Amino acid sequence: SEINSYVHHRPDGSYYWYIGAHSTLPPYYNYKWAILHLVQSIELLLKESLYRINPDLLFYKPGKPRSVDLAEAAKRLRREAPQALIDSEIDTIGRALSIRNQVQHYAFSFSEKQCEAVVKDLIAFLRRYCQREFSIDVVNYFGFDSRREDYRDFVDDVFQRFARAKSDISETERQY
């Protein structure tokens, strides 16, 4: 099945997503959120690596509160610790940024298989990076079979955790 998503602008300046002809979000729409959260995870992990080298590397200008974005974090990390990222990982980050920008800011159209492949690539990157840089196996940490390369159970569990968190947030908002 195809995922078609379009950003629409309301007269009040806010935005909303139009999802094809669905009146409710299809289950594969979770891929949008998985991609956004996984790319954000990559950014935060690279920033942690920069912080461990030198906290000033987190900011465009020392003493200014604007932190670097993912592309700049990868560039700085590559310069400061060349062994931290290999060429294929730089390529993965570049693809992730491109896809993240399409998902977040523009209309996008991906097949469910394409979205699943992107999510698997991002999880594989995160797993390798966390093992190498922080000695943590994120897949084993959550109790999944590390011999499986498709990460299907892991992806399903991540989606369920996102859904529960979203539900918990909605419940908290209703209370206030």
Short mmCIF file of N, CA and C in Angstrom, two decimals, residues 11-168:
data_model
loop_
_atom_site.label_atom_id
_atom_site.label_comp_id
_atom_site.label_asym_id
_atom_site.label_seq_id
_atom_site.Cartn_x
_atom_site.Cartn_y
_atom_site.Cartn_z
N PRO A 11 -6.48 28.67 7.76
CA PRO A 11 -6.48 30.14 7.74
C PRO A 11 -5.83 30.76 8.97
N ASP A 12 -5.90 30.07 10.12
CA ASP A 12 -5.31 30.62 11.34
C ASP A 12 -3.79 30.44 11.40
N GLY A 13 -3.20 29.86 10.34
CA GLY A 13 -1.76 29.69 10.28
C GLY A 13 -1.27 28.34 10.78
N SER A 14 -2.16 27.54 11.36
CA SER A 14 -1.74 26.21 11.82
C SER A 14 -1.73 25.23 10.65
N TYR A 15 -1.21 24.03 10.90
CA TYR A 15 -1.09 23.02 9.87
C TYR A 15 -1.86 21.77 10.28
N TYR A 16 -2.25 20.99 9.31
CA TYR A 16 -2.77 19.68 9.59
C TYR A 16 -2.35 18.75 8.46
N TRP A 17 -2.34 17.45 8.76
CA TRP A 17 -1.95 16.44 7.78
C TRP A 17 -3.19 15.85 7.15
N TYR A 18 -3.15 15.70 5.85
CA TYR A 18 -4.18 14.97 5.13
C TYR A 18 -3.56 13.64 4.74
N ILE A 19 -4.21 12.56 5.10
CA ILE A 19 -3.69 11.22 4.82
C ILE A 19 -4.59 10.55 3.81
N GLY A 20 -4.24 10.67 2.54
CA GLY A 20 -4.99 9.98 1.48
C GLY A 20 -6.48 10.10 1.67
N ALA A 21 -7.18 8.98 1.48
CA ALA A 21 -8.64 8.96 1.60
C ALA A 21 -9.08 8.36 2.93
N HIS A 22 -8.18 8.25 3.87
CA HIS A 22 -8.49 7.61 5.15
C HIS A 22 -9.14 8.60 6.11
N SER A 23 -10.23 8.18 6.75
CA SER A 23 -10.82 9.02 7.78
C SER A 23 -10.10 8.79 9.11
N THR A 24 -9.46 7.64 9.27
CA THR A 24 -8.61 7.38 10.42
C THR A 24 -7.23 7.04 9.89
N LEU A 25 -6.24 7.22 10.71
CA LEU A 25 -4.88 6.96 10.26
C LEU A 25 -4.66 5.48 10.04
N PRO A 26 -4.09 5.11 8.90
CA PRO A 26 -3.80 3.70 8.65
C PRO A 26 -2.64 3.25 9.54
N PRO A 27 -2.57 1.95 9.86
CA PRO A 27 -1.51 1.46 10.75
C PRO A 27 -0.10 1.81 10.27
N TYR A 28 0.12 1.82 8.96
CA TYR A 28 1.47 2.09 8.47
C TYR A 28 1.85 3.56 8.59
N TYR A 29 0.91 4.42 8.99
CA TYR A 29 1.25 5.82 9.22
C TYR A 29 2.25 5.95 10.36
N ASN A 30 2.32 4.94 11.23
CA ASN A 30 3.30 4.93 12.31
C ASN A 30 4.72 5.07 11.79
N TYR A 31 4.96 4.67 10.54
CA TYR A 31 6.31 4.79 9.99
C TYR A 31 6.77 6.24 9.98
N LYS A 32 5.85 7.16 9.72
CA LYS A 32 6.22 8.58 9.75
C LYS A 32 6.85 8.92 11.10
N TRP A 33 6.17 8.52 12.18
CA TRP A 33 6.64 8.86 13.51
C TRP A 33 7.89 8.08 13.87
N ALA A 34 7.99 6.86 13.42
CA ALA A 34 9.20 6.07 13.68
C ALA A 34 10.40 6.76 13.02
N ILE A 35 10.25 7.19 11.78
CA ILE A 35 11.34 7.85 11.06
C ILE A 35 11.73 9.14 11.78
N LEU A 36 10.75 9.95 12.15
CA LEU A 36 11.05 11.21 12.85
C LEU A 36 11.78 10.96 14.16
N HIS A 37 11.29 9.99 14.94
CA HIS A 37 11.91 9.73 16.24
C HIS A 37 13.29 9.09 16.11
N LEU A 38 13.47 8.22 15.13
CA LEU A 38 14.77 7.58 14.95
C LEU A 38 15.81 8.60 14.48
N VAL A 39 15.43 9.49 13.58
CA VAL A 39 16.37 10.53 13.13
C VAL A 39 16.71 11.45 14.30
N GLN A 40 15.73 11.79 15.12
CA GLN A 40 16.00 12.62 16.30
C GLN A 40 16.94 11.88 17.25
N SER A 41 16.77 10.58 17.38
CA SER A 41 17.66 9.78 18.23
C SER A 41 19.09 9.83 17.74
N ILE A 42 19.25 9.73 16.43
CA ILE A 42 20.60 9.81 15.85
C ILE A 42 21.23 11.16 16.18
N GLU A 43 20.45 12.22 16.00
CA GLU A 43 20.98 13.56 16.30
C GLU A 43 21.42 13.67 17.75
N LEU A 44 20.60 13.20 18.67
CA LEU A 44 20.95 13.29 20.09
C LEU A 44 22.17 12.45 20.44
N LEU A 45 22.31 11.29 19.83
CA LEU A 45 23.48 10.45 20.10
C LEU A 45 24.76 11.09 19.56
N LEU A 46 24.68 11.67 18.38
CA LEU A 46 25.87 12.35 17.84
C LEU A 46 26.24 13.55 18.72
N LYS A 47 25.23 14.26 19.21
CA LYS A 47 25.50 15.39 20.10
C LYS A 47 26.13 14.91 21.41
N GLU A 48 25.70 13.77 21.91
CA GLU A 48 26.33 13.22 23.12
C GLU A 48 27.79 12.91 22.86
N SER A 49 28.08 12.37 21.69
CA SER A 49 29.47 12.08 21.34
C SER A 49 30.29 13.37 21.27
N LEU A 50 29.72 14.41 20.67
CA LEU A 50 30.41 15.70 20.62
C LEU A 50 30.63 16.26 22.02
N TYR A 51 29.62 16.15 22.86
CA TYR A 51 29.73 16.65 24.23
C TYR A 51 30.88 15.97 24.98
N ARG A 52 31.03 14.68 24.76
CA ARG A 52 32.10 13.94 25.43
C ARG A 52 33.48 14.39 24.96
N ILE A 53 33.57 14.86 23.72
CA ILE A 53 34.84 15.38 23.20
C ILE A 53 35.08 16.78 23.75
N ASN A 54 34.06 17.65 23.59
CA ASN A 54 34.17 19.03 24.04
C ASN A 54 32.76 19.63 24.01
N PRO A 55 32.20 20.02 25.15
CA PRO A 55 30.84 20.56 25.19
C PRO A 55 30.61 21.76 24.27
N ASP A 56 31.64 22.53 23.99
CA ASP A 56 31.50 23.69 23.10
C ASP A 56 31.15 23.28 21.67
N LEU A 57 31.45 22.03 21.30
CA LEU A 57 31.15 21.56 19.94
C LEU A 57 29.65 21.44 19.68
N LEU A 58 28.84 21.47 20.73
CA LEU A 58 27.39 21.36 20.58
C LEU A 58 26.75 22.62 20.01
N PHE A 59 27.45 23.73 20.06
CA PHE A 59 26.86 25.00 19.68
C PHE A 59 27.55 25.61 18.47
N TYR A 60 26.75 26.32 17.67
CA TYR A 60 27.33 26.98 16.50
C TYR A 60 28.39 27.98 16.92
N LYS A 61 28.09 28.74 17.98
CA LYS A 61 29.07 29.70 18.51
C LYS A 61 29.14 29.49 20.01
N PRO A 62 30.34 29.35 20.55
CA PRO A 62 30.47 29.17 22.01
C PRO A 62 29.73 30.26 22.78
N GLY A 63 29.00 29.85 23.80
CA GLY A 63 28.26 30.80 24.61
C GLY A 63 26.90 31.18 24.07
N LYS A 64 26.58 30.76 22.86
CA LYS A 64 25.27 31.04 22.27
C LYS A 64 24.40 29.79 22.43
N PRO A 65 23.10 29.95 22.70
CA PRO A 65 22.26 28.79 23.01
C PRO A 65 21.75 27.99 21.81
N ARG A 66 22.19 28.28 20.62
CA ARG A 66 21.70 27.54 19.44
C ARG A 66 22.61 26.34 19.16
N SER A 67 22.05 25.14 19.37
CA SER A 67 22.87 23.93 19.16
C SER A 67 22.90 23.54 17.68
N VAL A 68 23.89 22.78 17.33
CA VAL A 68 24.08 22.36 15.94
C VAL A 68 22.97 21.39 15.54
N ASP A 69 22.70 21.32 14.25
CA ASP A 69 21.73 20.36 13.75
C ASP A 69 22.42 19.03 13.43
N LEU A 70 21.68 18.07 12.93
CA LEU A 70 22.23 16.74 12.68
C LEU A 70 23.37 16.77 11.67
N ALA A 71 23.20 17.48 10.58
CA ALA A 71 24.25 17.52 9.56
C ALA A 71 25.53 18.12 10.11
N GLU A 72 25.39 19.19 10.86
CA GLU A 72 26.58 19.84 11.43
C GLU A 72 27.20 18.97 12.52
N ALA A 73 26.36 18.29 13.30
CA ALA A 73 26.90 17.39 14.33
C ALA A 73 27.72 16.28 13.69
N ALA A 74 27.22 15.70 12.60
CA ALA A 74 27.95 14.64 11.90
C ALA A 74 29.27 15.18 11.33
N LYS A 75 29.22 16.37 10.76
CA LYS A 75 30.42 17.00 10.19
C LYS A 75 31.48 17.25 11.28
N ARG A 76 31.04 17.78 12.39
CA ARG A 76 31.98 18.07 13.48
C ARG A 76 32.53 16.78 14.09
N LEU A 77 31.68 15.80 14.24
CA LEU A 77 32.13 14.53 14.81
C LEU A 77 33.13 13.87 13.89
N ARG A 78 32.89 13.93 12.60
CA ARG A 78 33.81 13.34 11.62
C ARG A 78 35.17 14.05 11.68
N ARG A 79 35.14 15.37 11.90
CA ARG A 79 36.38 16.14 11.98
C ARG A 79 37.13 15.85 13.29
N GLU A 80 36.40 15.80 14.40
CA GLU A 80 37.03 15.66 15.71
C GLU A 80 37.39 14.22 16.06
N ALA A 81 36.60 13.27 15.57
CA ALA A 81 36.82 11.84 15.88
C ALA A 81 36.52 11.03 14.62
N PRO A 82 37.44 11.03 13.66
CA PRO A 82 37.18 10.39 12.37
C PRO A 82 36.72 8.93 12.46
N GLN A 83 37.13 8.22 13.51
CA GLN A 83 36.75 6.82 13.65
C GLN A 83 35.30 6.66 14.10
N ALA A 84 34.67 7.73 14.56
CA ALA A 84 33.31 7.64 15.11
C ALA A 84 32.26 7.33 14.05
N LEU A 85 32.47 7.81 12.82
CA LEU A 85 31.52 7.58 11.74
C LEU A 85 32.26 7.12 10.50
N ILE A 86 31.78 6.03 9.90
CA ILE A 86 32.36 5.56 8.64
C ILE A 86 31.56 6.13 7.48
N ASP A 87 32.11 6.04 6.28
CA ASP A 87 31.48 6.65 5.11
C ASP A 87 30.03 6.18 4.91
N SER A 88 29.78 4.89 5.05
CA SER A 88 28.41 4.40 4.84
C SER A 88 27.45 4.98 5.87
N GLU A 89 27.95 5.27 7.08
CA GLU A 89 27.09 5.87 8.10
C GLU A 89 26.80 7.34 7.79
N ILE A 90 27.77 8.03 7.22
CA ILE A 90 27.54 9.40 6.77
C ILE A 90 26.45 9.39 5.69
N ASP A 91 26.53 8.42 4.77
CA ASP A 91 25.49 8.28 3.74
C ASP A 91 24.12 8.01 4.36
N THR A 92 24.07 7.14 5.36
CA THR A 92 22.81 6.83 6.04
C THR A 92 22.24 8.08 6.69
N ILE A 93 23.09 8.87 7.33
CA ILE A 93 22.64 10.12 7.95
C ILE A 93 22.10 11.07 6.90
N GLY A 94 22.78 11.19 5.77
CA GLY A 94 22.30 12.06 4.69
C GLY A 94 20.94 11.62 4.16
N ARG A 95 20.77 10.31 3.94
CA ARG A 95 19.47 9.79 3.49
C ARG A 95 18.41 10.02 4.55
N ALA A 96 18.78 9.79 5.80
CA ALA A 96 17.82 9.97 6.90
C ALA A 96 17.35 11.43 6.96
N LEU A 97 18.28 12.36 6.81
CA LEU A 97 17.91 13.78 6.83
C LEU A 97 16.96 14.13 5.69
N SER A 98 17.26 13.63 4.52
CA SER A 98 16.41 13.89 3.36
C SER A 98 15.00 13.34 3.57
N ILE A 99 14.92 12.11 4.04
CA ILE A 99 13.62 11.49 4.28
C ILE A 99 12.90 12.20 5.41
N ARG A 100 13.62 12.52 6.47
CA ARG A 100 13.01 13.23 7.60
C ARG A 100 12.42 14.55 7.15
N ASN A 101 13.15 15.29 6.31
CA ASN A 101 12.64 16.57 5.83
C ASN A 101 11.40 16.40 4.96
N GLN A 102 11.38 15.36 4.13
CA GLN A 102 10.18 15.10 3.33
C GLN A 102 8.99 14.77 4.22
N VAL A 103 9.22 13.93 5.20
CA VAL A 103 8.15 13.50 6.09
C VAL A 103 7.64 14.67 6.93
N GLN A 104 8.55 15.51 7.39
CA GLN A 104 8.18 16.59 8.30
C GLN A 104 7.64 17.81 7.59
N HIS A 105 8.20 18.18 6.45
CA HIS A 105 7.91 19.48 5.87
C HIS A 105 7.15 19.46 4.54
N TYR A 106 7.13 18.35 3.85
CA TYR A 106 6.56 18.32 2.52
C TYR A 106 5.61 17.15 2.37
N ALA A 107 4.91 17.15 1.24
CA ALA A 107 4.14 15.96 0.90
C ALA A 107 5.13 14.84 0.65
N PHE A 108 4.77 13.65 1.03
CA PHE A 108 5.66 12.53 0.75
C PHE A 108 4.83 11.33 0.33
N SER A 109 5.46 10.48 -0.43
CA SER A 109 4.79 9.28 -0.91
C SER A 109 5.81 8.16 -0.94
N PHE A 110 5.66 7.20 -0.03
CA PHE A 110 6.53 6.04 0.05
C PHE A 110 5.66 4.81 0.14
N SER A 111 6.17 3.71 -0.39
CA SER A 111 5.46 2.46 -0.16
C SER A 111 5.73 2.02 1.27
N GLU A 112 4.88 1.15 1.78
CA GLU A 112 5.09 0.63 3.12
C GLU A 112 6.42 -0.10 3.20
N LYS A 113 6.79 -0.82 2.15
CA LYS A 113 8.07 -1.54 2.13
C LYS A 113 9.25 -0.57 2.18
N GLN A 114 9.14 0.55 1.46
CA GLN A 114 10.21 1.55 1.50
C GLN A 114 10.35 2.13 2.91
N CYS A 115 9.23 2.44 3.54
CA CYS A 115 9.28 2.98 4.91
C CYS A 115 9.88 1.97 5.86
N GLU A 116 9.48 0.72 5.72
CA GLU A 116 10.02 -0.32 6.60
C GLU A 116 11.52 -0.46 6.40
N ALA A 117 11.98 -0.38 5.15
CA ALA A 117 13.42 -0.48 4.87
C ALA A 117 14.18 0.68 5.51
N VAL A 118 13.63 1.89 5.43
CA VAL A 118 14.27 3.05 6.04
C VAL A 118 14.37 2.86 7.55
N VAL A 119 13.28 2.42 8.18
CA VAL A 119 13.27 2.21 9.62
C VAL A 119 14.32 1.17 10.01
N LYS A 120 14.40 0.09 9.26
CA LYS A 120 15.39 -0.96 9.54
C LYS A 120 16.81 -0.41 9.41
N ASP A 121 17.07 0.39 8.37
CA ASP A 121 18.40 0.98 8.19
C ASP A 121 18.76 1.89 9.36
N LEU A 122 17.79 2.69 9.82
CA LEU A 122 18.06 3.60 10.92
C LEU A 122 18.30 2.84 12.22
N ILE A 123 17.52 1.80 12.46
CA ILE A 123 17.73 0.98 13.66
C ILE A 123 19.09 0.29 13.59
N ALA A 124 19.45 -0.23 12.43
CA ALA A 124 20.75 -0.89 12.27
C ALA A 124 21.88 0.10 12.54
N PHE A 125 21.75 1.33 12.01
CA PHE A 125 22.75 2.36 12.27
C PHE A 125 22.84 2.65 13.76
N LEU A 126 21.69 2.88 14.41
CA LEU A 126 21.69 3.18 15.84
C LEU A 126 22.31 2.05 16.64
N ARG A 127 22.02 0.84 16.25
CA ARG A 127 22.56 -0.31 16.97
C ARG A 127 24.08 -0.35 16.86
N ARG A 128 24.60 -0.22 15.64
CA ARG A 128 26.05 -0.24 15.45
C ARG A 128 26.72 0.91 16.19
N TYR A 129 26.15 2.10 16.05
CA TYR A 129 26.74 3.29 16.66
C TYR A 129 26.76 3.18 18.18
N CYS A 130 25.66 2.77 18.76
CA CYS A 130 25.59 2.64 20.23
C CYS A 130 26.52 1.55 20.75
N GLN A 131 26.64 0.47 19.99
CA GLN A 131 27.57 -0.59 20.41
C GLN A 131 29.00 -0.07 20.39
N ARG A 132 29.36 0.60 19.31
CA ARG A 132 30.74 1.06 19.13
C ARG A 132 31.09 2.22 20.07
N GLU A 133 30.21 3.20 20.18
CA GLU A 133 30.53 4.42 20.92
C GLU A 133 30.17 4.38 22.40
N PHE A 134 29.14 3.62 22.75
CA PHE A 134 28.65 3.63 24.14
C PHE A 134 28.61 2.25 24.78
N SER A 135 29.04 1.22 24.04
CA SER A 135 29.02 -0.16 24.53
C SER A 135 27.63 -0.60 24.99
N ILE A 136 26.62 -0.18 24.23
CA ILE A 136 25.23 -0.56 24.52
C ILE A 136 24.64 -1.18 23.26
N ASP A 137 24.04 -2.35 23.41
CA ASP A 137 23.31 -2.96 22.30
C ASP A 137 21.84 -2.64 22.52
N VAL A 138 21.33 -1.64 21.78
CA VAL A 138 19.96 -1.18 22.02
C VAL A 138 18.92 -2.25 21.75
N VAL A 139 19.19 -3.16 20.83
CA VAL A 139 18.22 -4.23 20.55
C VAL A 139 18.18 -5.20 21.72
N ASN A 140 19.34 -5.65 22.18
CA ASN A 140 19.37 -6.56 23.34
C ASN A 140 18.87 -5.87 24.60
N TYR A 141 19.14 -4.57 24.72
CA TYR A 141 18.71 -3.83 25.89
C TYR A 141 17.20 -3.95 26.10
N PHE A 142 16.46 -3.94 25.00
CA PHE A 142 15.01 -4.05 25.08
C PHE A 142 14.53 -5.50 25.01
N GLY A 143 15.48 -6.45 25.03
CA GLY A 143 15.12 -7.85 25.14
C GLY A 143 14.72 -8.54 23.85
N PHE A 144 15.28 -8.13 22.73
CA PHE A 144 14.94 -8.75 21.45
C PHE A 144 16.07 -9.64 20.97
N ASP A 145 15.72 -10.57 20.13
CA ASP A 145 16.68 -11.52 19.58
C ASP A 145 17.65 -10.78 18.66
N SER A 146 18.90 -10.66 19.08
CA SER A 146 19.87 -9.88 18.32
C SER A 146 20.34 -10.59 17.06
N ARG A 147 19.99 -11.86 16.90
CA ARG A 147 20.42 -12.58 15.69
C ARG A 147 19.53 -12.28 14.51
N ARG A 148 18.36 -11.73 14.77
CA ARG A 148 17.44 -11.38 13.68
C ARG A 148 17.88 -10.08 13.05
N GLU A 149 17.90 -10.04 11.76
CA GLU A 149 18.35 -8.83 11.06
C GLU A 149 17.18 -7.96 10.60
N ASP A 150 15.94 -8.47 10.69
CA ASP A 150 14.84 -7.66 10.18
C ASP A 150 14.28 -6.70 11.24
N TYR A 151 14.59 -6.92 12.52
CA TYR A 151 14.18 -6.03 13.59
C TYR A 151 12.66 -5.86 13.68
N ARG A 152 11.89 -6.77 13.07
CA ARG A 152 10.44 -6.63 13.03
C ARG A 152 9.84 -6.53 14.45
N ASP A 153 10.23 -7.44 15.34
CA ASP A 153 9.70 -7.41 16.70
C ASP A 153 10.09 -6.11 17.40
N PHE A 154 11.32 -5.68 17.16
CA PHE A 154 11.80 -4.44 17.77
C PHE A 154 10.99 -3.25 17.26
N VAL A 155 10.78 -3.19 15.94
CA VAL A 155 10.02 -2.09 15.34
C VAL A 155 8.59 -2.09 15.89
N ASP A 156 7.97 -3.28 15.96
CA ASP A 156 6.61 -3.36 16.49
C ASP A 156 6.55 -2.85 17.92
N ASP A 157 7.53 -3.24 18.73
CA ASP A 157 7.55 -2.81 20.13
C ASP A 157 7.75 -1.30 20.23
N VAL A 158 8.63 -0.74 19.40
CA VAL A 158 8.85 0.71 19.41
C VAL A 158 7.55 1.43 19.06
N PHE A 159 6.83 0.93 18.03
CA PHE A 159 5.56 1.55 17.66
C PHE A 159 4.57 1.49 18.83
N GLN A 160 4.51 0.36 19.51
CA GLN A 160 3.60 0.22 20.65
C GLN A 160 3.98 1.19 21.77
N ARG A 161 5.28 1.33 22.01
CA ARG A 161 5.73 2.27 23.04
C ARG A 161 5.35 3.71 22.67
N PHE A 162 5.53 4.08 21.39
CA PHE A 162 5.14 5.42 20.93
C PHE A 162 3.64 5.63 21.14
N ALA A 163 2.85 4.62 20.77
CA ALA A 163 1.39 4.73 20.90
C ALA A 163 0.98 4.89 22.36
N ARG A 164 1.61 4.11 23.25
CA ARG A 164 1.29 4.22 24.68
C ARG A 164 1.69 5.60 25.21
N ALA A 165 2.85 6.07 24.81
CA ALA A 165 3.31 7.38 25.27
C ALA A 165 2.36 8.48 24.78
N LYS A 166 1.95 8.37 23.52
CA LYS A 166 1.02 9.36 22.96
C LYS A 166 -0.30 9.32 23.71
N SER A 167 -0.78 8.12 24.01
CA SER A 167 -2.01 7.95 24.76
C SER A 167 -1.88 8.53 26.17
N ASP A 168 -0.74 8.28 26.82
CA ASP A 168 -0.51 8.80 28.17
C ASP A 168 -0.48 10.32 28.16
#
